[in-house]
PDB file of N, CA and C and ligand atoms in Angstrom:
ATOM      1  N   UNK A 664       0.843  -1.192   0.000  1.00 88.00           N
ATOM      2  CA  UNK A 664       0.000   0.000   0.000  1.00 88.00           C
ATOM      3  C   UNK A 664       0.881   1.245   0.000  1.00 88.00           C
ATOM      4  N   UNK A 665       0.633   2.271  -0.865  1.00 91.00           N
ATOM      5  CA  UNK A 665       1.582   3.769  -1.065  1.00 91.00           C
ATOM      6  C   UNK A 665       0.682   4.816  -0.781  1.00 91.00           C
ATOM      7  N   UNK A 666       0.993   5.559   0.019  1.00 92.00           N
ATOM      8  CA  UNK A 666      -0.041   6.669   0.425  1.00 92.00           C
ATOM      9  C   UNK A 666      -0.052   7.392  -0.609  1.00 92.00           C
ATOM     10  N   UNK A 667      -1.329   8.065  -1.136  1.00 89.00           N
ATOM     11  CA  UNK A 667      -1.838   8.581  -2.109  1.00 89.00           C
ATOM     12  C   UNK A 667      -1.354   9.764  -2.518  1.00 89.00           C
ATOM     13  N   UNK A 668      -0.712  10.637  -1.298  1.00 88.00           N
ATOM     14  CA  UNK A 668      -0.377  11.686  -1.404  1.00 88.00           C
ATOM     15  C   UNK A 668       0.914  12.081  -2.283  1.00 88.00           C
ATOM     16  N   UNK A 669       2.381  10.736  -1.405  1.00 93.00           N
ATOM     17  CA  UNK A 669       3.531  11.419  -1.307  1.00 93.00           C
ATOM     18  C   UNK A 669       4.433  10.080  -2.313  1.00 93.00           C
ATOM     19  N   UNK A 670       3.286   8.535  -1.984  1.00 94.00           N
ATOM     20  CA  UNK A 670       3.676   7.720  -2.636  1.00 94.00           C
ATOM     21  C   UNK A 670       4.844   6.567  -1.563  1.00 94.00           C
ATOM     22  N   UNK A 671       4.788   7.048  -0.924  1.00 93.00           N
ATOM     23  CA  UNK A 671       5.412   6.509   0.287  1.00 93.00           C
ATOM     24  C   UNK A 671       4.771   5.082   0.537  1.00 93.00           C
ATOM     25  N   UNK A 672       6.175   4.176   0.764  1.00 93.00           N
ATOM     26  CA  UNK A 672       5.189   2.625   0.797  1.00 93.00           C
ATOM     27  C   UNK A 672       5.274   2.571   2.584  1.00 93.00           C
ATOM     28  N   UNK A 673       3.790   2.282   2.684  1.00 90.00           N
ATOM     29  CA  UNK A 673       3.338   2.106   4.156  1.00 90.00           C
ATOM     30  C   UNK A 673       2.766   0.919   4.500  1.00 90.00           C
ATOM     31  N   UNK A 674       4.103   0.801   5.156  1.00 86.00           N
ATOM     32  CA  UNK A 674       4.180  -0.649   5.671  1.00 86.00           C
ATOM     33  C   UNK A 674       3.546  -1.272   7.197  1.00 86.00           C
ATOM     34  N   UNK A 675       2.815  -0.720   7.844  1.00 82.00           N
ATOM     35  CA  UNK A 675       2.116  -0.908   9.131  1.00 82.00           C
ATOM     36  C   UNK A 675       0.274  -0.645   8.376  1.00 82.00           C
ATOM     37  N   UNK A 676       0.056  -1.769   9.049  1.00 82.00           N
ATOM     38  CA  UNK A 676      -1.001  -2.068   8.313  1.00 82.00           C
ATOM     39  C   UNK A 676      -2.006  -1.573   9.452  1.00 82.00           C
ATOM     40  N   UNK A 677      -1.480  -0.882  10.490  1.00 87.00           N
ATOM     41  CA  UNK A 677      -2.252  -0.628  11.716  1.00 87.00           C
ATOM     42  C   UNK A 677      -2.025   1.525  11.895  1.00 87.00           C
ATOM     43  N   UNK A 678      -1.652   1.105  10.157  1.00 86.00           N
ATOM     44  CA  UNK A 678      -1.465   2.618  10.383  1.00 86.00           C
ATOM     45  C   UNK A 678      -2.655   4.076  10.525  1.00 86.00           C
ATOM     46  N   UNK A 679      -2.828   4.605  11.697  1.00 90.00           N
ATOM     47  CA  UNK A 679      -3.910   5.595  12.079  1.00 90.00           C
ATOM     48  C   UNK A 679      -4.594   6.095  11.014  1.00 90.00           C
ATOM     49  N   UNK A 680      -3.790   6.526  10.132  1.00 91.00           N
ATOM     50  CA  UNK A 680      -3.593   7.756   8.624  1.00 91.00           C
ATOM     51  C   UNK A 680      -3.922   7.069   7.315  1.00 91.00           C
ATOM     52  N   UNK A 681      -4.222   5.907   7.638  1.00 89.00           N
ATOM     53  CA  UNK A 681      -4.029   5.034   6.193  1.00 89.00           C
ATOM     54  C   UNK A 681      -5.240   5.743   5.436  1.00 89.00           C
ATOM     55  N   UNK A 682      -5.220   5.415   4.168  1.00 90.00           N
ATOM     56  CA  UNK A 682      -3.996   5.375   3.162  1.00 90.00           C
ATOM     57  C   UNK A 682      -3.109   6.013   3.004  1.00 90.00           C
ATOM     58  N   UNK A 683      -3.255   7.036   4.014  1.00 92.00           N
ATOM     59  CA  UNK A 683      -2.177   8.296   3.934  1.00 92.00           C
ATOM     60  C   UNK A 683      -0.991   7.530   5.125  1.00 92.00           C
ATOM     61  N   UNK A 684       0.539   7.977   4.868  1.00 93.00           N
ATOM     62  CA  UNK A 684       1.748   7.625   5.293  1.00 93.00           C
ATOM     63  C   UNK A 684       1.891   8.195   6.731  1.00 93.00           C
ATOM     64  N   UNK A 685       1.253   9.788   6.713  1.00 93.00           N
ATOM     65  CA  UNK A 685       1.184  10.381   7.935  1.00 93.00           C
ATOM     66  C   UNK A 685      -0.013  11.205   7.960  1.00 93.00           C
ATOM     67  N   UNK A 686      -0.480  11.984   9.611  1.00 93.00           N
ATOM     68  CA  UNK A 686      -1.157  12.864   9.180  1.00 93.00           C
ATOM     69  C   UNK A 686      -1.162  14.243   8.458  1.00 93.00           C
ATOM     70  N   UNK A 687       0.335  14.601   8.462  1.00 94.00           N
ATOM     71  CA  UNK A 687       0.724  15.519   7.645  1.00 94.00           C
ATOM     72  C   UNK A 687      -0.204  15.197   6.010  1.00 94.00           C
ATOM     73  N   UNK A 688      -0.051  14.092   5.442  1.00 93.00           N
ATOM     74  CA  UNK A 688      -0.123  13.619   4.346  1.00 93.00           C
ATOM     75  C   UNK A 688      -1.785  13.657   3.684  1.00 93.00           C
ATOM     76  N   UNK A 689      -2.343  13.166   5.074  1.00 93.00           N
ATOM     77  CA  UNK A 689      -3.902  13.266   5.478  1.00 93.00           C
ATOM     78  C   UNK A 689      -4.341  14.342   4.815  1.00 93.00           C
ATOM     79  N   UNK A 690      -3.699  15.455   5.779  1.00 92.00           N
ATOM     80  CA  UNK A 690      -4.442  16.875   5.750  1.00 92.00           C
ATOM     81  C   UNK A 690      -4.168  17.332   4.594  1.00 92.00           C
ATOM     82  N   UNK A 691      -2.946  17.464   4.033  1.00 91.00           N
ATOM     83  CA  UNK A 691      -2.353  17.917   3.046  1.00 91.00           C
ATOM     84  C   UNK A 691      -3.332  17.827   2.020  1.00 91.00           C
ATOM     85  N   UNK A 692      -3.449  15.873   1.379  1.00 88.00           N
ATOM     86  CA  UNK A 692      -4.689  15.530   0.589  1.00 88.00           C
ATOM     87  C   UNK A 692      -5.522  15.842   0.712  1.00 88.00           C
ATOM     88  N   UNK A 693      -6.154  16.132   2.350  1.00 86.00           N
ATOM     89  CA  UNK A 693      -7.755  16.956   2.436  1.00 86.00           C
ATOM     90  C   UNK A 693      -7.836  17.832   1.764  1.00 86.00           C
ATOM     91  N   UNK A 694      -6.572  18.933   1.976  1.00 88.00           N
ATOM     92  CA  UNK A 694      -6.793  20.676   1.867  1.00 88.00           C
ATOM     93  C   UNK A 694      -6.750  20.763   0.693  1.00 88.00           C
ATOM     94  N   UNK A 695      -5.556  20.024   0.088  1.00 82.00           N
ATOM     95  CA  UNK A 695      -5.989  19.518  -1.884  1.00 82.00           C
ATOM     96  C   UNK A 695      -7.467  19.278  -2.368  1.00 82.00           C
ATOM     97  N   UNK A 696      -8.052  18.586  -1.649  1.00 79.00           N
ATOM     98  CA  UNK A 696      -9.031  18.242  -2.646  1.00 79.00           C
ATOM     99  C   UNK A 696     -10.434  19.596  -2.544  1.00 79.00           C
ATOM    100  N   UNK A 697     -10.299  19.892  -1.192  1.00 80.00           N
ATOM    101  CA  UNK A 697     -11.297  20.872  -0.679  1.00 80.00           C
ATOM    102  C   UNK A 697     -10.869  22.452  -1.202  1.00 80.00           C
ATOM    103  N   UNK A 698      -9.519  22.718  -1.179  1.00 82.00           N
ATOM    104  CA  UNK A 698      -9.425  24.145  -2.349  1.00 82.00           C
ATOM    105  C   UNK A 698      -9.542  23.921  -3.905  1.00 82.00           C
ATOM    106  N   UNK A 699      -9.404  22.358  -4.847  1.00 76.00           N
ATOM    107  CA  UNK A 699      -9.776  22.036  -6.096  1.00 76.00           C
ATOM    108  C   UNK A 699     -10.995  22.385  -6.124  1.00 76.00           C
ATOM    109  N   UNK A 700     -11.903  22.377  -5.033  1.00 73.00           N
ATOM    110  CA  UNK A 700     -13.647  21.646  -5.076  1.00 73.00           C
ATOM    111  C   UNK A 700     -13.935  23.480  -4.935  1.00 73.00           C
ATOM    112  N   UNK A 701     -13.074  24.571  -4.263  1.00 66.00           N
ATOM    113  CA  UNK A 701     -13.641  25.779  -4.332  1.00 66.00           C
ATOM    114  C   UNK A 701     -12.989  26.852  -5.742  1.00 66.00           C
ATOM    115  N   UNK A 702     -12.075  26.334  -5.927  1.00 67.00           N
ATOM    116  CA  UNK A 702     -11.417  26.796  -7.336  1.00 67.00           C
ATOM    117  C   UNK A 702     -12.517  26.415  -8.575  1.00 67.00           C
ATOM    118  N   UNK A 703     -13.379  25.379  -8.616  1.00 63.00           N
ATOM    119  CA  UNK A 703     -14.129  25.489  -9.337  1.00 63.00           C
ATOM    120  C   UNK A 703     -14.771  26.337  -9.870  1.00 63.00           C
ATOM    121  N   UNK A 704     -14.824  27.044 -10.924  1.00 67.00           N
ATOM    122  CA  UNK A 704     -15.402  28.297 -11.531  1.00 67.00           C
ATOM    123  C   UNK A 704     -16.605  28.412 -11.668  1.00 67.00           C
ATOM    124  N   UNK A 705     -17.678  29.316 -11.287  1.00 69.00           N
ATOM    125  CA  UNK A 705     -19.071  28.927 -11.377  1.00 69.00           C
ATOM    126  C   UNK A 705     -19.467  29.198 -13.080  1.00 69.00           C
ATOM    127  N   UNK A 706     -20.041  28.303 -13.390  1.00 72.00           N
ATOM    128  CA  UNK A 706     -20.485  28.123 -14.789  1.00 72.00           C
ATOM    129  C   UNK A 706     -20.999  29.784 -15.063  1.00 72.00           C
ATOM    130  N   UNK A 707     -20.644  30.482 -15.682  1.00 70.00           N
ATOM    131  CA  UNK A 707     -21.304  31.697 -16.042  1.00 70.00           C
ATOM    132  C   UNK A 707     -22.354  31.306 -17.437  1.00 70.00           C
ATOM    133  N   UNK A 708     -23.571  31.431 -16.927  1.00 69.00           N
ATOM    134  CA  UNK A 708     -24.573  31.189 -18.287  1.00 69.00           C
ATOM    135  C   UNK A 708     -25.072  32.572 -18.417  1.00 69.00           C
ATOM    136  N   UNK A 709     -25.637  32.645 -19.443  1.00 65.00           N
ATOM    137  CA  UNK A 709     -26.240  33.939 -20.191  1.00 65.00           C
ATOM    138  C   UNK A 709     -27.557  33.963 -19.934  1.00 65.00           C
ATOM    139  N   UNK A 710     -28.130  33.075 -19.262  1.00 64.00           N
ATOM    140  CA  UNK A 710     -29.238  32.856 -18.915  1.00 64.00           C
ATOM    141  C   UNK A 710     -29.361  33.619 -17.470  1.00 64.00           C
ATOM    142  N   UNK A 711     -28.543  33.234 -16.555  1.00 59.00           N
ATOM    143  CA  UNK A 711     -28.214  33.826 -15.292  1.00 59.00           C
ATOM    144  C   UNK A 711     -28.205  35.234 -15.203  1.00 59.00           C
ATOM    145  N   UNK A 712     -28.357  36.131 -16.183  1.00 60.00           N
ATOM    146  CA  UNK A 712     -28.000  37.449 -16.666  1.00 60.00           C
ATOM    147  C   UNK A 712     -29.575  37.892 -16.543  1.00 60.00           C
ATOM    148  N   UNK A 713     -30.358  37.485 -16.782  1.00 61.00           N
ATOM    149  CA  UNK A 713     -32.087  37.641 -17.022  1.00 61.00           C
ATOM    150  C   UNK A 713     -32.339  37.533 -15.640  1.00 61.00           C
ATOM    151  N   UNK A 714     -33.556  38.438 -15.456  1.00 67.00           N
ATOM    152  CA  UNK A 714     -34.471  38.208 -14.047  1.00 67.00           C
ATOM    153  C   UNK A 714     -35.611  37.059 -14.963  1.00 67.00           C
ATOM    154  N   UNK A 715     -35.635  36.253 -14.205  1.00 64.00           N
ATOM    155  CA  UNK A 715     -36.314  34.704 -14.307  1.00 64.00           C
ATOM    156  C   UNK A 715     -37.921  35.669 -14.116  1.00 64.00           C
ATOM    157  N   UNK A 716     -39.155  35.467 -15.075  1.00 68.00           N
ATOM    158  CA  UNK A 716     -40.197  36.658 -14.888  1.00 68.00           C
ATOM    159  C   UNK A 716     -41.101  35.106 -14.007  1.00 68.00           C
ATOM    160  N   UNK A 717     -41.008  34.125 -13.930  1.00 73.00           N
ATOM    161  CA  UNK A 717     -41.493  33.194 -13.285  1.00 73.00           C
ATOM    162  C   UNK A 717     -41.198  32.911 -12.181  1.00 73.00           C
ATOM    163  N   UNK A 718     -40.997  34.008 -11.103  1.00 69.00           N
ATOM    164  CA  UNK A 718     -40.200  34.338  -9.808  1.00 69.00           C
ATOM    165  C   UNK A 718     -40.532  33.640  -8.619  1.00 69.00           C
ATOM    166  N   UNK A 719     -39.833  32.540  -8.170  1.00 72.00           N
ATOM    167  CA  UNK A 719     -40.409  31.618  -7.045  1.00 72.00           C
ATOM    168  C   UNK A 719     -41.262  32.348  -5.749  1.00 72.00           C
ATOM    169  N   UNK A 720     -42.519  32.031  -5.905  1.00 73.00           N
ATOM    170  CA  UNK A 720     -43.640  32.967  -4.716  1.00 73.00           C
ATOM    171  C   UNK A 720     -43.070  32.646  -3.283  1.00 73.00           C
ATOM    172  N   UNK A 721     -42.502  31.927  -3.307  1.00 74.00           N
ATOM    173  CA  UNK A 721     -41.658  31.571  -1.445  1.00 74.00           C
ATOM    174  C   UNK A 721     -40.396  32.346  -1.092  1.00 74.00           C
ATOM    175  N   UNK A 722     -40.086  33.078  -2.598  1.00 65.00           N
ATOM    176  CA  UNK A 722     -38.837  34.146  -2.153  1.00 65.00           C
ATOM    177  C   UNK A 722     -39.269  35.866  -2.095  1.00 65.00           C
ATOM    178  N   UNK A 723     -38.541  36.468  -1.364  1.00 67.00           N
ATOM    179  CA  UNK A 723     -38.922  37.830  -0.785  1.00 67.00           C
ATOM    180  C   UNK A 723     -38.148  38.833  -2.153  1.00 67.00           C
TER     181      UNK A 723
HETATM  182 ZN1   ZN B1754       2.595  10.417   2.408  1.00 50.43          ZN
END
């Protein structure tokens, strides 16, 4: 087993962090995947540009 992060072969199969090597490695991969997931660009549509004239009656 190679932790996902760093590639490191982790050899304790009782390891806290697994699949990750350490918790350094853990977090690291967390904070990777969770700033990819906000870097996401919001789709700009041309549609989004219009006031919708079919205006949901439950909003103020
Ligand atoms: Zn690692």
């Amino acid at each position: 087993m190679k932790c996902p992060h760093c590639g490191k072969e982790i050899e304790d199969s009782k390891q806290p962090y697994r699949p990750f090597c350490s918790d350094r490695c853990k977090l690291i991969d967390l904070g990777k995947w969770i700033s990819e997931d906000y870097r996401v660009p919001a789709p700009e549509t041309e549609n989004n540009d219009q006031r919708n004239p079919m205006k949901d009656p439950g909003e103020e």
